[in-house]
Amino acid sequence: MRFRRLRSWAVTAAAMIAVFGAPVPAAHAEISPEGANDWNCKPSFTHPRPVVLVHGTFENMAFNWQKLSPALKKAGYCVYALNYGGPKDGPIQGIHDIPTSAGELSAFVDRVLASTGAPKVDIVGHSQGGMMPRYYMKFLGGAAKVNKLIGIVPSNHGTNMSGLVELGSLLGITQAVVRAAPAAGQQIVGSDFLKKLNEGGDTEPGPTYIVLATRYDEVVTPYTSEFLNGSNAQNVLLQDKCPNDTNAHVGIAFDPVMIKFVLNSLDIWGPYWPIDCARPLG
């Protein structure tokens, strides 16, 4: 019996790695990334909205935002990050039911607004973190509290993982993943969750939606499923701007070009481009 149990967990872990990418171990997952969660911070005239960072599936705030968070803080923003969708202090987050996670984001945004006195936030999210806020904005009243949602390789229309999901179904392991991490199953193309999220249109009136995708994404496939439709949506393919940038799904979270893209997109004075691809941060 014990051997079967261990084998079951081994299969589930292998399935998670094969189908949705390797989980990233990180001790002290509850520690905020550098620059984030200064609850005494007050927005300035040039940076009037606090920025909320939302990590992806099988990740956590400490890992996901170790590069972007300090860059935003250095630029003068009030920066906030949360863990959601996982056990407290657990290194792997973003695995629980996505609507429930959206409720966690809603409570966190309310806390940020109360602390800063700002009427709205800007959200930057990676992978699930770029898609899940859309549920908050569409169903939980978040559209009135969000100025911009910047999705970095977001799973907006789900993933087929280049056939690995179908392979997992044939091997009987996809359901094991879904039981262990409901958010993973909800991000498979055609899931009931995604049908509900995208029914009636991808965007809500009011906020601006900005998507940055990479042609080399090996997790959200095809990468075009990341793009949004809507008059208030802007879709950017990284390689259309920087052809030699080969960062994929995880690596883009550490890409200086991505950091500059986010800084430009948040800037109230200018557009998200141009960027010097060779020296994006100067």
Tab-separated table of C-alpha atoms in Angstrom, residues 26-270:
chain	number	residue	atom	x	y	z
A	26	ALA	CA	12.079	28.230	-3.073
A	27	ALA	CA	12.618	28.354	0.651
A	28	HIS	CA	10.948	31.136	2.634
A	29	ALA	CA	8.182	31.551	0.059
A	30	GLU	CA	6.351	34.031	2.305
A	31	ILE	CA	9.258	36.480	2.152
A	32	SER	CA	8.397	39.411	-0.098
A	33	PRO	CA	10.588	40.053	-3.123
A	34	GLU	CA	12.997	42.940	-2.748
A	35	GLY	CA	11.183	46.272	-3.035
A	36	ALA	CA	7.685	44.926	-2.422
A	37	ASN	CA	5.136	45.334	0.375
A	38	ASP	CA	6.265	48.559	2.001
A	39	TRP	CA	2.926	49.388	3.596
A	40	ASN	CA	4.079	52.922	4.372
A	41	CYS	CA	4.643	53.741	0.690
A	42	LYS	CA	2.554	56.548	-0.816
A	43	PRO	CA	2.129	56.975	-4.582
A	44	SER	CA	3.677	60.078	-6.153
A	45	PHE	CA	2.444	62.483	-8.821
A	46	THR	CA	4.522	60.725	-11.506
A	47	HIS	CA	3.667	57.223	-10.229
A	48	PRO	CA	0.108	57.658	-8.972
A	49	ARG	CA	-0.949	54.016	-8.850
A	50	PRO	CA	0.480	51.161	-6.778
A	51	VAL	CA	1.621	48.119	-8.749
A	52	VAL	CA	0.419	44.662	-7.713
A	53	LEU	CA	2.525	41.679	-8.867
A	54	VAL	CA	0.753	38.335	-9.370
A	55	HIS	CA	2.891	35.191	-9.782
A	56	GLY	CA	2.181	32.142	-11.931
A	57	THR	CA	1.275	28.489	-11.403
A	58	PHE	CA	3.732	26.395	-9.341
A	59	GLU	CA	5.592	29.618	-8.472
A	60	ASN	CA	5.583	32.145	-5.625
A	61	MET	CA	6.144	35.863	-5.225
A	62	ALA	CA	9.702	35.534	-3.938
A	63	PHE	CA	10.855	33.589	-6.996
A	64	ASN	CA	8.726	35.162	-9.696
A	65	TRP	CA	9.498	38.806	-8.958
A	66	GLN	CA	13.107	38.825	-7.777
A	67	LYS	CA	14.127	40.976	-10.777
A	68	LEU	CA	11.054	43.053	-11.629
A	69	SER	CA	10.078	44.081	-8.095
A	70	PRO	CA	13.328	45.894	-7.193
A	71	ALA	CA	13.400	47.522	-10.640
A	72	LEU	CA	9.912	48.945	-10.094
A	73	LYS	CA	10.798	50.136	-6.613
A	74	LYS	CA	13.962	51.808	-7.918
A	75	ALA	CA	11.854	53.587	-10.540
A	76	GLY	CA	9.707	55.077	-7.781
A	77	TYR	CA	6.641	52.844	-7.690
A	78	CYS	CA	4.832	51.524	-4.651
A	79	VAL	CA	5.103	47.786	-5.270
A	80	TYR	CA	3.064	44.981	-3.737
A	81	ALA	CA	3.150	41.211	-4.215
A	82	LEU	CA	1.154	38.318	-2.812
A	83	ASN	CA	1.150	34.568	-2.674
A	84	TYR	CA	-2.144	32.947	-3.578
A	85	GLY	CA	-3.625	29.578	-4.347
A	86	GLY	CA	-1.397	27.455	-2.136
A	87	PRO	CA	-0.633	26.405	1.428
A	88	LYS	CA	0.723	29.109	3.714
A	89	ASP	CA	4.538	29.086	3.676
A	90	GLY	CA	4.482	26.485	0.902
A	91	PRO	CA	7.073	27.023	-1.848
A	92	ILE	CA	4.596	26.007	-4.562
A	93	GLN	CA	1.692	28.416	-4.980
A	94	GLY	CA	-0.945	29.124	-7.620
A	95	ILE	CA	-2.314	25.584	-7.681
A	96	HIS	CA	-5.753	25.921	-6.108
A	97	ASP	CA	-9.091	26.724	-7.774
A	98	ILE	CA	-8.645	29.910	-9.814
A	99	PRO	CA	-11.909	31.693	-8.830
A	100	THR	CA	-10.945	31.169	-5.184
A	101	SER	CA	-7.507	32.624	-5.926
A	102	ALA	CA	-9.192	35.608	-7.600
A	103	GLY	CA	-10.979	36.219	-4.299
A	104	GLU	CA	-7.592	36.301	-2.561
A	105	LEU	CA	-6.387	38.866	-5.104
A	106	SER	CA	-9.532	40.938	-4.533
A	107	ALA	CA	-8.892	41.129	-0.792
A	108	PHE	CA	-5.241	41.990	-1.378
A	109	VAL	CA	-6.056	44.805	-3.823
A	110	ASP	CA	-8.517	46.267	-1.320
A	111	ARG	CA	-5.767	46.234	1.306
A	112	VAL	CA	-3.357	47.990	-1.072
A	113	LEU	CA	-5.921	50.660	-1.952
A	114	ALA	CA	-6.751	51.267	1.703
A	115	SER	CA	-3.066	51.568	2.585
A	116	THR	CA	-2.054	53.868	-0.265
A	117	GLY	CA	-5.223	55.913	-0.679
A	118	ALA	CA	-5.080	55.339	-4.434
A	119	PRO	CA	-8.360	54.820	-6.329
A	120	LYS	CA	-6.920	52.142	-8.627
A	121	VAL	CA	-3.978	49.782	-9.012
A	122	ASP	CA	-1.998	48.530	-11.976
A	123	ILE	CA	-1.497	44.753	-12.080
A	124	VAL	CA	1.448	42.885	-13.606
A	125	GLY	CA	1.030	39.130	-13.803
A	126	HIS	CA	3.052	36.188	-15.112
A	127	SER	CA	1.368	33.147	-16.701
A	128	GLN	CA	-1.725	32.323	-14.587
A	129	GLY	CA	-1.022	35.613	-12.807
A	130	GLY	CA	-1.670	37.484	-16.055
A	131	MET	CA	-4.946	35.652	-16.658
A	132	MET	CA	-6.457	35.146	-13.195
A	133	PRO	CA	-6.900	38.913	-12.584
A	134	ARG	CA	-9.277	38.936	-15.548
A	135	TYR	CA	-11.642	36.761	-13.497
A	136	TYR	CA	-11.348	39.241	-10.633
A	137	MET	CA	-12.032	42.105	-13.025
A	138	LYS	CA	-14.970	40.402	-14.762
A	139	PHE	CA	-16.797	38.703	-11.900
A	140	LEU	CA	-15.605	40.255	-8.619
A	141	GLY	CA	-15.862	43.973	-9.348
A	142	GLY	CA	-12.167	44.428	-10.057
A	143	ALA	CA	-12.612	46.351	-13.316
A	144	ALA	CA	-13.472	49.466	-11.303
A	145	LYS	CA	-10.250	49.111	-9.281
A	146	VAL	CA	-7.723	48.283	-12.018
A	147	ASN	CA	-6.255	50.811	-14.433
A	148	LYS	CA	-3.983	48.436	-16.392
A	149	LEU	CA	-3.436	44.703	-16.495
A	150	ILE	CA	-0.060	43.776	-17.989
A	151	GLY	CA	0.072	40.054	-18.709
A	152	ILE	CA	3.488	38.455	-19.207
A	153	VAL	CA	2.932	35.208	-21.186
A	154	PRO	CA	-0.575	34.906	-19.708
A	155	SER	CA	-2.665	31.750	-20.126
A	156	ASN	CA	-5.663	33.710	-21.391
A	157	HIS	CA	-7.106	31.041	-23.681
A	158	GLY	CA	-5.348	28.060	-22.149
A	159	THR	CA	-2.650	25.685	-23.265
A	160	ASN	CA	-2.490	22.444	-25.204
A	161	MET	CA	1.193	22.044	-24.231
A	162	SER	CA	2.053	21.053	-27.822
A	163	GLY	CA	0.160	17.795	-27.452
A	164	LEU	CA	1.452	16.865	-23.994
A	165	VAL	CA	-1.992	17.381	-22.484
A	166	GLU	CA	-3.395	14.874	-24.968
A	167	LEU	CA	-0.521	12.508	-24.173
A	168	GLY	CA	-1.234	12.891	-20.476
A	169	SER	CA	-4.858	11.951	-21.101
A	170	LEU	CA	-3.828	8.832	-22.981
A	171	LEU	CA	-1.476	7.826	-20.161
A	172	GLY	CA	-4.111	8.538	-17.548
A	173	ILE	CA	-2.012	11.104	-15.685
A	174	THR	CA	-3.694	14.392	-16.639
A	175	GLN	CA	-6.501	13.782	-14.138
A	176	ALA	CA	-3.911	13.106	-11.437
A	177	VAL	CA	-2.479	16.557	-12.092
A	178	VAL	CA	-5.935	18.139	-12.046
A	179	ARG	CA	-6.732	16.548	-8.677
A	180	ALA	CA	-3.442	17.693	-7.177
A	181	ALA	CA	-3.503	21.168	-8.755
A	182	PRO	CA	-6.980	22.246	-9.933
A	183	ALA	CA	-5.568	25.466	-11.450
A	184	ALA	CA	-3.531	23.390	-13.882
A	185	GLY	CA	-6.612	21.655	-15.222
A	186	GLN	CA	-8.494	24.941	-15.440
A	187	GLN	CA	-5.811	26.267	-17.783
A	188	ILE	CA	-6.178	23.476	-20.342
A	189	VAL	CA	-7.750	24.615	-23.611
A	190	GLY	CA	-11.506	24.100	-23.549
A	191	SER	CA	-11.888	23.885	-19.768
A	192	ASP	CA	-15.193	24.979	-18.265
A	193	PHE	CA	-13.341	27.705	-16.385
A	194	LEU	CA	-11.870	29.216	-19.565
A	195	LYS	CA	-15.197	28.993	-21.380
A	196	LYS	CA	-16.813	31.025	-18.613
A	197	LEU	CA	-13.936	33.505	-18.413
A	198	ASN	CA	-13.879	34.266	-22.145
A	199	GLU	CA	-17.596	34.063	-22.860
A	200	GLY	CA	-18.935	37.379	-24.072
A	201	GLY	CA	-15.531	38.913	-24.760
A	202	ASP	CA	-11.994	38.940	-23.429
A	203	THR	CA	-11.963	42.392	-21.845
A	204	GLU	CA	-14.066	44.596	-19.609
A	205	PRO	CA	-14.779	48.267	-20.376
A	206	GLY	CA	-12.458	50.691	-18.612
A	207	PRO	CA	-9.103	49.023	-17.908
A	208	THR	CA	-6.307	48.710	-20.447
A	209	TYR	CA	-5.026	45.192	-21.149
A	210	ILE	CA	-1.457	44.682	-22.383
A	211	VAL	CA	-0.030	41.272	-23.289
A	212	LEU	CA	3.635	40.373	-23.869
A	213	ALA	CA	4.134	36.947	-25.476
A	214	THR	CA	7.200	35.039	-26.619
A	215	ARG	CA	7.383	32.823	-29.677
A	216	TYR	CA	9.475	30.348	-27.675
A	217	ASP	CA	6.859	29.727	-24.988
A	218	GLU	CA	6.891	26.005	-24.237
A	219	VAL	CA	4.218	26.101	-21.513
A	220	VAL	CA	1.362	28.181	-22.943
A	221	THR	CA	1.019	26.765	-26.439
A	222	PRO	CA	0.338	27.935	-28.994
A	223	TYR	CA	1.689	31.294	-27.843
A	224	THR	CA	-1.075	33.056	-29.779
A	225	SER	CA	-3.538	31.769	-27.173
A	226	GLU	CA	-2.097	34.408	-24.864
A	227	PHE	CA	-3.424	37.277	-26.965
A	228	LEU	CA	-6.636	39.114	-26.135
A	229	ASN	CA	-9.359	40.483	-28.361
A	230	GLY	CA	-10.858	43.866	-27.581
A	231	SER	CA	-10.516	47.534	-28.427
A	232	ASN	CA	-8.779	48.133	-25.086
A	233	ALA	CA	-6.278	45.269	-25.575
A	234	GLN	CA	-2.719	45.578	-26.929
A	235	ASN	CA	-0.826	42.415	-27.902
A	236	VAL	CA	2.946	42.408	-28.354
A	237	LEU	CA	5.133	39.520	-29.531
A	238	LEU	CA	8.597	39.899	-28.014
A	239	GLN	CA	10.406	38.684	-31.144
A	240	ASP	CA	8.632	41.242	-33.344
A	241	LYS	CA	10.529	43.857	-31.344
A	242	CYS	CA	13.703	41.968	-30.356
A	243	PRO	CA	14.195	39.094	-32.851
A	244	ASN	CA	17.251	37.713	-31.046
A	245	ASP	CA	15.522	37.425	-27.660
A	246	THR	CA	14.903	33.695	-27.166
A	247	ASN	CA	13.498	33.779	-23.634
A	248	ALA	CA	10.731	31.258	-23.025
A	249	HIS	CA	7.958	30.964	-20.428
A	250	VAL	CA	9.988	31.031	-17.210
A	251	GLY	CA	13.041	32.925	-18.465
A	252	ILE	CA	11.000	35.918	-19.552
A	253	ALA	CA	10.377	36.718	-15.866
A	254	PHE	CA	14.094	37.572	-15.618
A	255	ASP	CA	14.469	39.264	-19.016
A	256	PRO	CA	15.720	42.897	-18.924
A	257	VAL	CA	13.657	43.575	-22.056
A	258	MET	CA	10.524	42.449	-20.201
A	259	ILE	CA	11.433	44.694	-17.264
A	260	LYS	CA	11.822	47.702	-19.546
A	261	PHE	CA	8.587	46.790	-21.322
A	262	VAL	CA	6.718	46.814	-18.006
A	263	LEU	CA	8.331	50.091	-16.923
A	264	ASN	CA	7.339	51.702	-20.224
A	265	SER	CA	3.830	50.253	-20.084
A	266	LEU	CA	3.243	51.625	-16.592
A	267	ASP	CA	4.634	55.059	-17.450
A	268	ILE	CA	1.833	57.619	-17.604
A	269	TRP	CA	3.779	59.696	-20.145
A	270	GLY	CA	4.742	57.288	-22.879
